[in-house]
Coordinates of C-alpha atoms and ligand atoms in Angstrom, one line a residue:
M92 CA 0.0 0.0 0.0
G93 CA 3.0 2.4 0.3
H94 CA 2.7 5.1 2.9
R95 CA -0.2 4.8 5.3
A96 CA -2.7 7.6 5.6
A97 CA -4.7 9.1 8.5
I98 CA -7.7 11.4 8.9
V99 CA -6.6 14.5 10.9
G100 CA -9.6 16.8 10.5
A101 CA -13.2 16.7 9.4
G102 CA -16.0 19.2 8.8
H103 CA -19.8 18.9 8.1
T104 CA -22.7 21.2 7.4
R105 CA -26.3 20.6 8.4
F106 CA -28.0 18.3 5.8
G107 CA -31.5 19.1 4.7
V108 CA -33.5 21.7 2.7
L109 CA -31.1 24.6 3.1
T110 CA -31.1 28.2 1.8
D111 CA -27.3 28.1 1.1
G112 CA -26.0 27.3 -2.4
P113 CA -23.1 24.9 -3.1
R114 CA -20.3 27.4 -2.7
P115 CA -21.2 28.5 0.9
L116 CA -21.9 24.9 1.8
L117 CA -18.5 23.9 0.6
R118 CA -16.9 26.9 2.3
A119 CA -18.5 25.9 5.6
A120 CA -17.5 22.2 5.5
V121 CA -13.9 23.0 4.4
G122 CA -13.7 25.7 7.0
N123 CA -14.9 23.4 9.7
A124 CA -12.5 20.7 8.6
L125 CA -9.5 23.1 8.7
A126 CA -10.7 24.5 12.1
S127 CA -11.1 21.0 13.6
V128 CA -7.4 20.2 13.3
D129 CA -6.2 20.1 16.9
H130 CA -2.7 21.6 16.5
G131 CA -3.8 23.9 13.6
V132 CA -3.1 23.8 9.9
D133 CA -2.1 26.4 7.3
P134 CA -4.1 25.8 4.1
H135 CA -0.8 26.4 2.2
A136 CA 0.3 23.0 3.6
L137 CA -2.3 21.3 1.3
D138 CA -0.7 19.5 -1.6
E139 CA -3.8 18.2 -3.4
A140 CA -7.6 18.3 -3.3
F141 CA -10.4 16.1 -4.6
L142 CA -14.0 17.3 -4.9
A143 CA -16.9 14.8 -5.0
T144 CA -20.0 16.1 -6.7
L145 CA -22.5 15.0 -9.2
G146 CA -23.2 18.6 -10.2
F147 CA -26.9 18.0 -9.4
G148 CA -29.2 20.4 -11.3
G149 CA -26.3 21.4 -13.5
W150 CA -24.9 24.0 -11.0
Q151 CA -21.3 23.5 -12.2
I152 CA -21.0 20.6 -14.5
G153 CA -17.5 21.3 -15.7
N154 CA -14.3 22.2 -13.8
A155 CA -16.1 22.3 -10.4
S156 CA -13.0 21.2 -8.4
A157 CA -11.3 24.6 -9.0
I158 CA -13.8 26.1 -6.5
L159 CA -12.2 23.9 -3.8
A160 CA -8.9 25.9 -4.0
E161 CA -10.8 29.1 -3.7
E162 CA -12.9 27.9 -0.7
A163 CA -9.9 26.4 1.0
G164 CA -7.9 29.6 0.7
R165 CA -5.0 27.9 -1.1
P166 CA -4.7 29.5 -4.5
G167 CA -3.0 27.2 -7.1
L168 CA -3.9 24.0 -5.2
P169 CA -4.0 21.0 -7.7
T170 CA -7.7 19.9 -7.7
T171 CA -9.6 17.1 -9.3
R172 CA -13.3 16.3 -9.5
V173 CA -14.4 12.8 -8.8
E174 CA -17.8 11.7 -10.0
N175 CA -19.0 8.2 -9.4
A176 CA -22.7 9.1 -8.7
C177 CA -23.6 8.5 -5.0
A178 CA -20.2 6.8 -4.5
S179 CA -18.3 10.0 -5.5
G180 CA -17.3 10.7 -1.9
G181 CA -15.9 7.2 -1.2
S182 CA -14.1 7.3 -4.6
A183 CA -12.6 10.7 -3.8
L184 CA -11.3 9.5 -0.4
R185 CA -9.7 6.6 -2.2
A186 CA -8.0 8.9 -4.7
A187 CA -6.6 11.0 -1.8
V188 CA -5.4 8.0 0.2
R189 CA -3.7 6.6 -2.9
A190 CA -2.0 9.9 -3.6
V191 CA -0.6 9.8 0.0
A192 CA 0.3 6.1 -0.4
A193 CA 2.2 6.8 -3.6
G194 CA 4.3 9.5 -1.8
A195 CA 2.9 12.2 -4.1
A196 CA 1.2 14.2 -1.3
E197 CA 1.6 14.8 2.5
L198 CA -1.8 16.5 3.2
V199 CA -4.9 16.2 1.0
L200 CA -8.3 17.8 1.2
V201 CA -11.3 15.7 0.2
A202 CA -14.7 17.4 0.1
G203 CA -18.1 16.6 -1.2
V204 CA -21.1 18.8 -1.9
E205 CA -24.5 18.7 -3.5
K206 CA -27.3 21.2 -3.8
M207 CA -30.5 19.2 -4.7
T208 CA -33.5 21.0 -3.4
D209 CA -33.5 24.1 -5.7
V210 CA -34.8 22.3 -8.8
S211 CA -38.3 21.4 -9.9
N212 CA -39.6 17.8 -9.4
A213 CA -39.2 17.0 -13.1
R214 CA -35.6 18.2 -13.2
R215 CA -34.9 16.4 -9.9
R216 CA -36.1 13.1 -11.5
Y217 CA -33.8 13.7 -14.4
W218 CA -30.8 14.4 -12.2
L219 CA -31.5 11.5 -9.9
G220 CA -31.8 9.3 -13.0
V221 CA -28.6 10.3 -14.8
S222 CA -26.6 7.8 -12.7
G223 CA -28.6 4.8 -13.7
D224 CA -28.4 3.0 -17.1
T225 CA -29.7 5.5 -19.7
E226 CA -30.8 3.1 -22.4
W227 CA -32.7 0.5 -20.3
E228 CA -33.6 2.2 -17.1
R229 CA -33.8 6.0 -17.2
L230 CA -35.4 6.4 -20.6
A231 CA -37.8 3.6 -19.8
G232 CA -39.0 5.6 -16.8
L233 CA -37.4 3.5 -14.1
T234 CA -36.4 5.6 -11.1
F235 CA -33.9 4.6 -8.3
A236 CA -36.8 4.0 -6.0
G237 CA -38.2 1.8 -8.7
V238 CA -35.0 -0.2 -9.1
Y239 CA -34.6 -0.6 -5.3
G240 CA -38.3 -1.6 -5.1
L241 CA -37.6 -4.4 -7.6
L242 CA -34.5 -5.5 -5.5
A243 CA -36.6 -5.4 -2.3
S244 CA -39.4 -7.5 -3.9
A245 CA -36.8 -10.1 -5.1
Y246 CA -35.1 -10.2 -1.7
L247 CA -38.4 -10.7 0.2
K248 CA -39.5 -13.4 -2.2
V249 CA -36.3 -15.3 -2.5
H250 CA -35.8 -15.4 1.3
R251 CA -39.6 -15.8 2.1
L252 CA -39.6 -12.8 4.3
G253 CA -42.2 -10.1 5.2
P254 CA -41.4 -6.4 5.2
E255 CA -40.8 -6.1 9.0
A256 CA -37.0 -5.8 8.8
L257 CA -37.3 -3.0 6.2
A258 CA -39.5 -1.0 8.7
E259 CA -37.0 -1.7 11.5
V260 CA -34.2 -0.2 9.4
A261 CA -36.2 3.0 9.0
V262 CA -37.3 3.2 12.6
K263 CA -33.7 2.6 13.9
N264 CA -32.1 5.1 11.5
H265 CA -34.7 7.8 12.3
A266 CA -34.0 7.2 16.0
N267 CA -30.3 7.6 15.3
G268 CA -30.8 10.7 13.2
A269 CA -32.7 12.2 16.2
Q270 CA -29.4 12.2 18.1
N271 CA -27.5 13.9 15.2
P272 CA -27.7 17.7 15.0
N273 CA -26.6 17.6 11.4
A274 CA -29.3 15.2 10.2
H275 CA -32.0 16.2 7.7
F276 CA -34.6 14.4 9.8
Q277 CA -34.3 14.5 13.6
K278 CA -37.6 12.9 14.4
Q279 CA -38.4 9.4 15.6
I280 CA -40.9 7.3 13.7
R281 CA -42.8 4.1 14.6
S282 CA -43.1 0.9 12.5
E283 CA -46.8 1.7 12.0
D284 CA -45.8 5.0 10.4
V285 CA -43.6 3.1 7.9
V286 CA -46.3 0.7 7.0
R287 CA -49.0 3.4 6.6
A288 CA -46.9 5.8 4.7
P289 CA -47.7 6.6 1.0
R290 CA -46.2 4.0 -1.4
V291 CA -43.3 5.1 -3.5
A292 CA -42.3 1.9 -5.3
D293 CA -43.8 -1.2 -3.8
P294 CA -42.8 -2.6 -1.3
L295 CA -41.0 0.7 -0.5
G296 CA -43.0 3.6 1.0
L297 CA -42.0 7.1 1.9
Y298 CA -40.1 6.1 5.0
D299 CA -38.1 3.4 3.1
C300 CA -36.5 6.2 1.0
C301 CA -33.7 8.6 1.7
P302 CA -34.7 12.2 1.2
V303 CA -33.5 14.7 -1.3
S304 CA -31.0 16.9 0.7
D305 CA -28.5 19.7 0.4
G306 CA -25.2 19.6 2.3
A307 CA -21.4 19.3 2.3
A308 CA -18.7 17.5 4.2
A309 CA -14.9 17.5 4.1
V310 CA -12.0 15.6 5.6
L311 CA -8.2 16.1 5.7
V312 CA -6.0 13.1 4.9
A313 CA -2.3 13.2 6.0
R314 CA 0.6 10.9 5.5
E315 CA 1.2 8.7 8.6
D316 CA 4.6 10.2 9.5
V317 CA 3.2 13.8 9.5
A318 CA -0.2 13.0 11.0
R319 CA 0.8 13.8 14.6
R320 CA 2.0 17.2 13.5
Y321 CA -1.8 17.9 13.2
T322 CA -3.4 15.9 16.0
D323 CA -2.5 13.4 18.8
T324 CA -5.5 11.3 17.8
P325 CA -5.4 10.6 14.1
V326 CA -7.8 8.0 12.6
Y327 CA -5.8 5.6 10.4
V328 CA -7.0 4.3 7.1
E329 CA -6.2 0.6 7.2
G330 CA -7.7 -0.7 4.0
L331 CA -9.6 0.4 0.9
G332 CA -11.5 -1.5 -1.7
A333 CA -13.4 -0.5 -4.8
S334 CA -15.3 -2.3 -7.5
S335 CA -17.8 -1.9 -10.3
D336 CA -20.6 -4.0 -11.9
F337 CA -22.8 -3.9 -15.0
L338 CA -24.4 -0.4 -15.1
A339 CA -27.8 -1.9 -16.0
V340 CA -29.3 -4.0 -13.2
Q341 CA -30.9 -6.4 -15.8
E342 CA -27.4 -7.6 -16.9
R343 CA -26.5 -8.9 -13.5
P344 CA -26.9 -12.6 -12.5
R345 CA -28.7 -11.8 -9.2
L346 CA -31.0 -9.2 -7.8
T347 CA -30.5 -10.1 -4.1
G348 CA -27.1 -8.3 -3.6
F349 CA -24.4 -6.2 -5.1
D350 CA -21.3 -8.0 -6.4
A351 CA -19.4 -4.7 -6.4
T352 CA -19.9 -4.3 -2.7
R353 CA -18.7 -7.9 -2.1
A354 CA -15.5 -7.4 -4.2
A355 CA -14.8 -4.0 -2.6
A356 CA -15.2 -5.4 0.9
D357 CA -12.9 -8.4 0.2
A358 CA -10.3 -6.0 -1.2
A359 CA -10.6 -3.7 1.8
F360 CA -10.3 -6.5 4.4
R361 CA -7.3 -7.9 2.5
E362 CA -5.5 -4.6 2.6
A363 CA -6.4 -4.0 6.3
G364 CA -5.2 -7.5 7.2
C365 CA -8.1 -7.9 9.7
D366 CA -11.3 -9.9 9.7
R367 CA -15.0 -8.9 10.1
S368 CA -15.0 -9.6 13.8
A369 CA -12.5 -6.8 14.4
V370 CA -15.0 -4.1 13.2
S371 CA -16.9 -2.2 15.9
F372 CA -19.5 -0.5 13.7
L373 CA -20.6 0.1 10.1
E374 CA -21.6 3.2 8.1
V375 CA -23.4 1.7 5.1
H376 CA -25.1 3.1 2.1
D377 CA -28.8 2.9 3.0
C378 CA -30.3 5.0 0.2
F379 CA -33.4 2.8 0.6
T380 CA -34.1 0.5 3.6
I381 CA -33.5 -2.7 1.5
A382 CA -30.0 -1.3 0.7
E383 CA -29.0 -1.6 4.4
L384 CA -30.0 -5.3 4.5
L385 CA -28.1 -6.0 1.2
A386 CA -25.1 -4.1 2.5
I387 CA -24.8 -6.1 5.8
E388 CA -24.9 -9.3 3.8
D389 CA -22.6 -8.2 0.9
L390 CA -20.0 -6.8 3.3
G391 CA -19.9 -10.3 4.9
F392 CA -21.6 -9.6 8.3
A393 CA -24.5 -11.9 7.7
G394 CA -25.4 -14.7 5.3
P395 CA -27.9 -14.4 2.4
G396 CA -31.3 -13.4 3.9
E397 CA -29.9 -13.2 7.4
A398 CA -29.6 -9.4 7.7
A399 CA -33.3 -9.3 8.3
A400 CA -33.3 -11.4 11.4
L401 CA -30.1 -9.7 12.6
T402 CA -31.8 -6.3 12.2
L403 CA -35.0 -7.4 13.9
S404 CA -32.9 -8.8 16.9
G405 CA -31.7 -5.2 17.7
A406 CA -28.1 -6.1 16.9
T407 CA -27.7 -3.1 14.5
R408 CA -29.0 -0.6 17.0
P409 CA -26.4 1.6 18.9
T410 CA -26.7 -0.7 21.9
G411 CA -26.4 -3.9 19.8
R412 CA -23.3 -5.9 18.9
L413 CA -22.9 -4.4 15.4
P414 CA -24.2 -0.8 15.3
V415 CA -25.1 0.2 11.8
N416 CA -25.4 3.9 10.8
P417 CA -25.2 5.5 14.2
D418 CA -25.5 9.0 12.5
G419 CA -28.9 8.1 11.0
G420 CA -27.6 6.9 7.7
L421 CA -28.7 8.3 4.3
K422 CA -32.3 7.5 5.4
A423 CA -32.5 10.1 8.2
K424 CA -29.3 12.1 8.0
G425 CA -30.0 12.7 4.3
H426 CA -28.2 12.0 1.0
P427 CA -26.7 15.0 -0.7
I428 CA -25.1 12.8 -3.4
G429 CA -21.4 14.0 -3.5
A430 CA -21.3 14.7 0.2
T431 CA -22.5 11.3 1.4
G432 CA -19.3 9.2 1.3
I433 CA -17.3 12.0 3.0
S434 CA -20.1 12.4 5.7
Q435 CA -19.6 8.7 6.5
V436 CA -15.9 9.3 7.2
Y437 CA -16.8 12.4 9.3
E438 CA -18.9 10.1 11.5
V439 CA -16.1 7.5 11.8
F440 CA -13.7 10.3 12.7
L441 CA -15.9 11.5 15.5
Q442 CA -16.8 8.1 16.9
L443 CA -13.2 6.7 16.9
R444 CA -12.1 9.9 18.7
G445 CA -14.9 9.7 21.3
Q446 CA -16.4 13.0 20.0
A447 CA -19.8 11.9 18.8
G448 CA -21.7 13.5 21.7
A449 CA -25.2 12.1 22.4
R450 CA -24.7 9.3 19.8
Q451 CA -21.2 8.2 21.0
L452 CA -20.9 4.4 20.8
P453 CA -19.1 2.7 23.7
E454 CA -15.7 1.1 23.1
V455 CA -15.2 1.5 19.3
D456 CA -11.8 1.1 17.8
R457 CA -12.4 0.0 14.2
A458 CA -15.1 1.1 11.7
L459 CA -16.1 0.5 8.1
T460 CA -17.7 2.8 5.5
H461 CA -19.5 1.6 2.5
N462 CA -20.5 3.9 -0.4
V463 CA -22.5 2.8 -3.5
G464 CA -23.0 4.5 -6.8
G465 CA -26.5 4.2 -8.3
A466 CA -27.9 0.7 -7.9
G467 CA -24.6 -1.0 -7.2
A468 CA -22.7 -0.2 -10.4
T469 CA -19.8 1.3 -8.3
A470 CA -18.9 0.7 -4.7
T471 CA -16.2 1.6 -2.3
V472 CA -15.4 0.2 1.2
S473 CA -12.9 1.7 3.6
I474 CA -11.7 0.4 7.0
F475 CA -10.5 2.8 9.7
R476 CA -8.8 2.3 13.1
A477 CA -8.5 4.7 16.0
G478 CA -4.9 6.0 16.6
Ligands
COA16 N1 -38.3 10.2 4.3 C1 -39.1 10.7 5.3 N2 -39.9 11.9 5.0 C2 -39.8 12.4 3.8 C3 -38.9 11.9 2.8 C4 -38.2 10.7 3.1 N3 -37.4 10.2 2.2 N4 -39.0 12.6 1.7 C5 -39.9 13.6 2.0 N5 -40.3 13.5 3.3 C6 -41.3 14.3 4.0 C7 -41.0 15.8 3.8 O1 -40.3 16.3 4.9 C8 -42.4 16.4 3.8 O2 -42.9 16.4 5.2 P1 -43.8 17.6 5.7 O3 -45.1 17.5 4.9 O4 -44.0 17.3 7.2 O5 -43.1 18.9 5.4 C9 -43.3 15.3 3.1 O6 -42.6 14.1 3.3 C10 -43.5 15.6 1.6 O7 -42.2 16.0 1.1 P2 -42.0 16.1 -0.5 O8 -40.6 16.7 -0.7 O9 -43.1 16.8 -1.1 O10 -41.9 14.6 -0.9 P3 -41.9 14.0 -2.4 O11 -43.0 13.2 -2.6 O12 -41.6 15.1 -3.4 O13 -40.5 13.1 -2.3 C11 -39.5 11.0 -2.3 C12 -40.5 11.9 -1.6 C13 -39.4 9.7 -1.4 C14 -40.0 10.6 -3.7 C15 -38.1 11.7 -2.4 O14 -37.7 11.9 -1.0 C16 -37.1 10.9 -3.1 O15 -37.1 10.9 -4.4 N6 -36.2 10.1 -2.4 C17 -35.2 9.3 -3.1 C18 -34.0 10.1 -3.5 C19 -33.1 9.3 -4.3 O16 -33.5 8.5 -5.2 N7 -31.8 9.4 -4.2 C20 -30.8 8.7 -4.9 C21 -30.7 7.3 -4.2 S1 -29.8 6.1 -5.2

């Protein structure tokens, strides 16, 4: 892997329906990340920056990464935009860690931003759809809720299950979001609310879906040998994995999981040199409730169909043996596309340093983040350890 990397700072804006545009959101997240560095950091120390954004609504489709140099206060900073749909953040983190590993950079800024709520419903459908297969899915009218509804139907049918575990994912993640001051939704819901909510794409209803959110997040990645210049408690990146799959879901051999997640997880654990039992908690890509169950299985923490029983047992609650999405996940915290993968790392940074406030998990020392592009066409998995 070359040089090891560590996270030494992290910043986050509120997620939700916000009045700020993308530039102020980015400025706030990057400013927070720089200000969070315990021993201080001069932006001129930055060697490189990566910006994760889909450019939702067309706010800045080309050359968006240059904005990062402006907002970081480091003119001339080499910047690159990374776009892998909803997996842009995880992919940008990977680019930063690899730049450090290669010895090409000592300190790298990784930020993600999306402004999603200032476009009409019709444009929003278009922009949500651009990351799916154009020929067979988007132009045929299949939305992401529609694709995940098909996956949920297949999962429940193949494993002969009812929808109870889907509802429990929503109830748990809303309860977790209620403890997170940055979350889009900070209200608890009951399983009856999930069942009675308007249908979006059967068997998924309103509370099975992530919302449409604005927001930004940023982290600072440092080479291991300089990390303690910035903080006494760095969070080390132990392993990274990434993979891809057929863009169109219809080309894939199975509908009950994502092979890209499986391959990315295996690669990340290989690189980290640890096994699943060493991981204290997961931050997974729950864009729809079914996605959390698929993630738990594809990441190797439950067998096929077994994530449902695991979830219903309470094991994935903050008090359980494998907490999943303690920050509320995409479901309740929100899902501003480019910011999501970085926001997951922000949560890991807080949790592994014991700074997560009301939602702090007890005795956590290793965590995993999982970020998915579209309906599983791209995936990244990262494993972190407390310093
Ligand atoms: N979960 C819980 N509540 C939600 C919600 C969600 N996902 N989406 C909206 N709401 C709430 C709103 O806060 C609002 O509440 P209020 O009446 O108390 O103010 C109400 O539901 C109606 O909101 P509105 O924005 O009009 O909903 P909508 O019908 O336009 O959109 C969805 C609902 C589910 C279609 C939309 O959130 C969506 O498309 N989500 C998926 C986004 C997506 O596909 N992302 C990419 C994933 S790969």
